[in-house]
Amino acid sequence: MIKRYLIERSSWIFLFLLQQLILLLIAYLDPSIPLSAVGYIVFISLIVFVLFLFYRYQKETDFFQQLEERENDFDLSNMSSPSTPFEKIVKNSITEQTKHLKQTASENRMLVEQEKDDLLAWIHEVKTPLTAMHLMIQRMDETPLKGDLTYEWLRIHLLLDQQLHQKRIPFIKNDLYMEVTELEMLLFSELKTLQSWCIQKGIGFDFDLQVTHVLSDAKWLAFIVRQILTNAVKYSHSSEIVINSYNMNDRNYLRIQDFGRGIDTKDMPRIFDKGFTSTTDHQDQASTGMGLYLAKKAADSLHIQLSIDSKRNEGTTVTLAFPKRNEFDQTMGM
């Protein structure tokens, strides 16, 4: 701050020093003026100027130092009172801008909330004809056309479901209900939705559930599993998906392993980034880059450690590590 203050007042300092040099120069050129007396006056003036500069530094920088240290928020209560006309101008300007930003932020928040409510209402409206469409498809005879229609219906259903949960993610903590959840029922329910797609791609499942119950929110856990299974089926063909659960070091684990195309090593650090699809298969139009991102966000809220191990053309293993009971109680205050 001292350096910046001296730079700010450099023109005044330069003017003062120039005046003292002029006095010394006049005394040097005019023999009638005692040089020693002028030098003494200049010396005293320098001491007074330095003391004055130190005093003004304390006085003038206090307001701006507090302004620099204050947090970047809309709270002006901790802002120091101005003591000069220019400081008053600064404070009035900040106050007016803050009021404007508060109003704009409030309006934008209302617009976002309205947009979210409208989108959620639209998704629920679309689900009605989508359900009717599914019933009509089920009445059709077993033909290749029925399989194609079922697959396209499933894609729309999963995209709408993903969009619905994407809008709910920011408020997930208000929607959590922790309970003992039965893994087998949850997994079979999700696989039933994907059944026609799995049959079409020749994909089977191998189960080994040593742990049958976990402590979690059933609805959001189902969403996480849905995203993982959807990716496993999407990127596999004519192979098995291995699902097992186990307990290790007093912690429950759920592991879902496929033998599909896998993920390139250079893409691994970015797989949970919003909107990231792939650098290797960047032309894949079916990928939205939202599934793993949303699954990770939901898992973090449930205190589930979501990890992925994958190799290109060898498959992908996704592991869900559920929190220990005592860890969850401490975190959630249950």
XYZ file of C-alpha atoms in Angstrom:
334
model
C 0.000 0.000 0.000
C 2.887 2.421 0.769
C 4.365 1.944 -2.685
C 1.019 2.558 -4.355
C 0.425 5.653 -2.207
C 3.827 7.119 -3.163
C 3.054 6.447 -6.830
C -0.344 8.118 -6.389
C 1.283 11.197 -4.806
C 4.413 11.185 -6.978
C 3.461 14.420 -8.773
C 3.079 16.268 -5.449
C 6.372 14.865 -4.138
C 8.111 15.848 -7.344
C 6.699 19.378 -7.136
C 7.897 19.803 -3.538
C 11.403 18.525 -4.317
C 11.580 20.755 -7.372
C 10.724 23.804 -5.249
C 13.488 22.953 -2.779
C 15.998 22.558 -5.590
C 14.968 25.935 -7.001
C 15.578 27.586 -3.602
C 19.013 26.000 -3.342
C 19.796 27.001 -6.904
C 18.779 30.631 -6.244
C 20.879 30.754 -3.062
C 23.829 29.274 -4.961
C 23.580 31.811 -7.810
C 22.847 34.896 -5.633
C 25.762 35.715 -3.290
C 23.552 38.004 -1.213
C 21.491 35.007 -0.026
C 23.243 32.818 2.553
C 23.404 29.272 1.139
C 23.722 27.698 4.597
C 20.523 29.391 5.801
C 18.590 28.255 2.744
C 19.991 24.734 3.181
C 18.796 24.722 6.785
C 15.312 25.848 5.685
C 15.229 23.126 3.010
C 16.290 20.494 5.559
C 13.555 21.540 8.017
C 11.027 21.595 5.159
C 11.974 18.049 4.165
C 11.442 16.784 7.721
C 8.061 18.526 7.942
C 7.079 17.183 4.504
C 8.001 13.588 5.424
C 5.995 13.811 8.659
C 3.080 15.334 6.774
C 3.313 12.599 4.125
C 3.259 9.899 6.818
C 0.215 11.493 8.458
C -1.651 11.801 5.162
C -0.775 8.192 4.300
C -2.515 7.011 7.478
C -5.445 9.289 6.832
C -5.953 8.696 3.116
C -5.303 4.958 2.816
C -7.469 3.718 5.695
C -10.686 3.866 3.660
C -9.180 2.295 0.532
C -7.358 -0.403 2.507
C -10.617 -1.522 4.112
C -12.245 -1.340 0.690
C -9.567 -3.620 -0.735
C -9.860 -6.141 2.111
C -13.652 -6.368 2.156
C -15.291 -9.485 0.748
C -16.810 -9.409 -2.709
C -20.411 -9.526 -1.611
C -23.435 -7.244 -1.330
C -22.938 -6.519 2.373
C -21.951 -2.872 2.832
C -22.355 -2.815 6.614
C -18.653 -3.441 7.210
C -17.585 -0.677 4.841
C -15.783 2.194 6.614
C -17.206 5.706 6.579
C -15.643 8.121 4.070
C -13.811 11.160 5.404
C -13.133 13.106 2.204
C -15.355 14.252 -0.689
C -13.673 11.837 -3.109
C -14.130 8.899 -0.705
C -17.804 9.840 -0.462
C -18.053 9.719 -4.240
C -16.495 6.227 -4.227
C -18.818 4.948 -1.502
C -21.932 6.415 -3.147
C -20.942 4.832 -6.451
C -20.378 1.408 -4.826
C -23.665 1.685 -2.927
C -25.644 2.503 -6.067
C -23.976 -0.255 -8.070
C -24.604 -2.756 -5.278
C -28.292 -1.831 -5.177
C -28.512 -2.276 -8.941
C -26.701 -5.638 -8.813
C -28.946 -6.848 -5.980
C -32.033 -5.956 -7.991
C -30.644 -7.575 -11.147
C -29.607 -10.724 -9.254
C -33.054 -10.959 -7.670
C -34.758 -10.593 -11.059
C -32.443 -13.167 -12.661
C -33.058 -15.577 -9.785
C -36.805 -15.245 -10.282
C -36.428 -15.812 -14.031
C -34.282 -18.923 -13.462
C -36.786 -20.284 -10.937
C -39.626 -19.629 -13.341
C -37.745 -21.291 -16.185
C -36.985 -24.306 -13.983
C -40.623 -24.623 -12.904
C -41.816 -24.297 -16.509
C -39.341 -26.935 -17.700
C -40.279 -29.354 -14.907
C -43.956 -28.852 -15.700
C -43.257 -29.453 -19.406
C -41.319 -32.660 -18.638
C -44.202 -33.991 -16.550
C -46.644 -33.090 -19.356
C -44.521 -34.883 -21.938
C -44.390 -38.018 -19.795
C -48.127 -38.604 -20.311
C -48.034 -39.055 -24.121
C -44.706 -40.853 -23.750
C -46.316 -43.410 -21.439
C -49.221 -43.818 -23.862
C -46.726 -44.307 -26.692
C -44.960 -47.014 -24.706
C -48.227 -48.872 -24.133
C -49.019 -48.737 -27.859
C -45.545 -50.048 -28.722
C -46.003 -52.948 -26.306
C -49.211 -53.972 -28.094
C -47.342 -54.342 -31.393
C -46.257 -57.716 -32.719
C -42.631 -58.699 -32.241
C -40.982 -57.170 -35.284
C -37.727 -55.281 -35.944
C -39.843 -52.112 -36.104
C -41.078 -52.670 -32.549
C -37.495 -53.047 -31.343
C -36.450 -49.837 -33.090
C -39.428 -47.898 -31.722
C -38.788 -49.228 -28.203
C -35.146 -48.141 -28.408
C -36.044 -44.622 -29.575
C -38.732 -44.384 -26.884
C -36.171 -45.418 -24.273
C -33.732 -42.752 -25.463
C -36.369 -40.041 -25.087
C -37.399 -41.404 -21.691
C -33.814 -41.421 -20.396
C -33.051 -37.932 -21.748
C -36.184 -36.501 -20.102
C -35.328 -38.244 -16.855
C -31.779 -36.866 -17.001
C -33.067 -33.348 -17.657
C -35.535 -33.641 -14.784
C -32.822 -34.629 -12.321
C -30.434 -32.008 -13.691
C -32.883 -29.307 -12.647
C -33.337 -30.894 -9.232
C -29.619 -31.390 -8.500
C -29.055 -27.863 -7.058
C -31.774 -28.549 -4.468
C -30.941 -32.188 -3.820
C -30.247 -31.647 -0.107
C -33.902 -30.623 0.338
C -35.024 -33.856 -1.314
C -32.962 -36.466 0.529
C -34.544 -39.196 2.624
C -31.966 -41.626 3.950
C -33.193 -45.166 4.499
C -32.075 -48.764 4.213
C -32.340 -49.481 0.486
C -32.598 -52.955 -1.047
C -29.991 -53.196 -3.798
C -31.445 -56.177 -5.657
C -34.883 -54.595 -6.075
C -33.354 -51.288 -7.136
C -31.060 -52.903 -9.705
C -33.773 -55.139 -11.176
C -36.111 -52.163 -11.462
C -33.538 -50.218 -13.464
C -32.646 -53.203 -15.633
C -36.314 -53.821 -16.421
C -36.462 -50.392 -18.074
C -33.361 -51.224 -20.134
C -34.464 -54.809 -20.897
C -35.488 -54.326 -24.533
C -32.327 -52.381 -25.280
C -30.170 -55.084 -23.682
C -31.933 -57.819 -25.694
C -31.427 -55.816 -28.878
C -27.683 -55.514 -28.195
C -27.245 -59.046 -26.893
C -26.160 -57.969 -23.417
C -26.571 -60.163 -20.326
C -25.949 -59.582 -16.643
C -24.003 -61.512 -14.026
C -24.976 -60.774 -10.394
C -23.104 -61.458 -7.179
C -24.695 -59.415 -4.394
C -22.994 -60.223 -1.100
C -24.391 -56.988 0.335
C -28.142 -56.703 -0.212
C -28.958 -53.495 1.689
C -27.255 -50.091 1.878
C -28.016 -46.843 3.678
C -28.875 -44.235 1.066
C -31.647 -42.286 -0.639
C -33.413 -44.823 -2.871
C -34.567 -42.343 -5.511
C -31.216 -40.621 -6.033
C -29.262 -43.859 -5.757
C -31.497 -45.282 -8.498
C -30.680 -42.241 -10.635
C -26.925 -42.766 -10.152
C -27.195 -46.476 -11.006
C -29.373 -45.604 -14.019
C -26.677 -43.334 -15.470
C -23.980 -45.964 -14.945
C -26.051 -48.811 -16.422
C -27.121 -46.659 -19.367
C -23.482 -45.948 -20.213
C -22.547 -49.607 -19.732
C -25.266 -50.774 -22.142
C -24.713 -47.918 -24.604
C -21.015 -48.667 -25.074
C -21.178 -52.490 -24.946
C -22.277 -55.078 -27.487
C -22.847 -58.852 -27.204
C -21.183 -59.114 -23.813
C -21.946 -59.400 -20.129
C -22.170 -56.679 -17.511
C -20.965 -57.864 -14.112
C -22.653 -56.390 -11.051
C -21.469 -57.278 -7.563
C -21.651 -55.848 -4.078
C -19.420 -56.575 -1.114
C -18.259 -55.281 2.242
C -14.666 -54.370 2.921
C -13.285 -52.598 6.004
C -16.796 -51.987 7.313
C -17.767 -50.187 4.105
C -20.278 -51.381 1.477
C -19.362 -51.326 -2.203
C -21.333 -51.707 -5.424
C -19.339 -52.422 -8.571
C -20.632 -52.391 -12.139
C -18.228 -53.691 -14.774
C -18.734 -53.762 -18.540
C -16.497 -54.991 -21.339
C -17.332 -52.361 -23.918
C -15.235 -49.766 -25.701
C -13.833 -48.255 -22.500
C -12.390 -44.793 -21.969
C -9.114 -43.474 -23.301
C -6.472 -42.766 -20.639
C -6.168 -39.101 -21.634
C -9.927 -38.635 -21.118
C -10.023 -40.091 -17.600
C -9.285 -36.831 -15.694
C -12.242 -35.124 -17.444
C -14.962 -37.770 -17.344
C -16.873 -35.993 -14.555
C -16.702 -32.583 -16.240
C -19.990 -31.084 -17.326
C -20.642 -31.605 -21.032
C -17.453 -33.585 -21.688
C -18.016 -36.465 -24.102
C -14.792 -37.842 -25.520
C -11.750 -36.771 -27.483
C -11.402 -40.189 -29.133
C -15.053 -40.596 -30.193
C -15.890 -36.907 -30.493
C -18.244 -37.557 -33.418
C -20.594 -39.577 -31.193
C -23.832 -37.561 -31.422
C -25.685 -39.768 -28.923
C -23.472 -38.724 -26.033
C -24.528 -35.665 -24.009
C -21.663 -35.567 -21.523
C -24.125 -35.101 -18.649
C -24.636 -38.622 -17.281
C -21.438 -39.033 -15.276
C -21.427 -35.368 -14.308
C -24.887 -35.618 -12.750
C -24.110 -39.019 -11.213
C -21.015 -37.548 -9.545
C -22.941 -34.532 -8.227
C -25.648 -36.764 -6.781
C -23.101 -39.197 -5.331
C -21.256 -36.392 -3.554
C -24.515 -35.247 -1.956
C -25.131 -38.814 -0.758
C -21.513 -39.050 0.480
C -20.890 -41.901 -1.947
C -17.381 -42.152 -3.384
C -17.807 -42.670 -7.123
C -14.693 -43.941 -8.893
C -14.081 -45.226 -12.411
C -11.345 -47.459 -13.788
C -11.248 -47.966 -17.524
C -9.003 -48.993 -20.409
C -9.624 -48.397 -24.074
C -11.267 -51.421 -25.801
C -11.188 -53.409 -22.540
C -14.157 -52.019 -20.632
C -15.055 -49.842 -17.673
C -15.481 -50.554 -13.973
C -17.532 -48.142 -11.867
C -17.380 -48.485 -8.094
C -19.729 -46.918 -5.563
C -18.301 -46.795 -2.040
C -21.083 -46.111 0.430
C -20.336 -44.194 3.640
C -19.897 -45.993 6.920
C -22.822 -45.557 9.273
C -20.846 -43.519 11.806
C -19.315 -41.321 9.058
C -22.734 -40.606 7.628
C -24.198 -39.784 11.039
C -21.380 -37.330 11.753
C -21.704 -35.636 8.380
C -25.500 -35.375 8.261
C -25.979 -34.773 11.982
C -28.397 -37.709 12.253
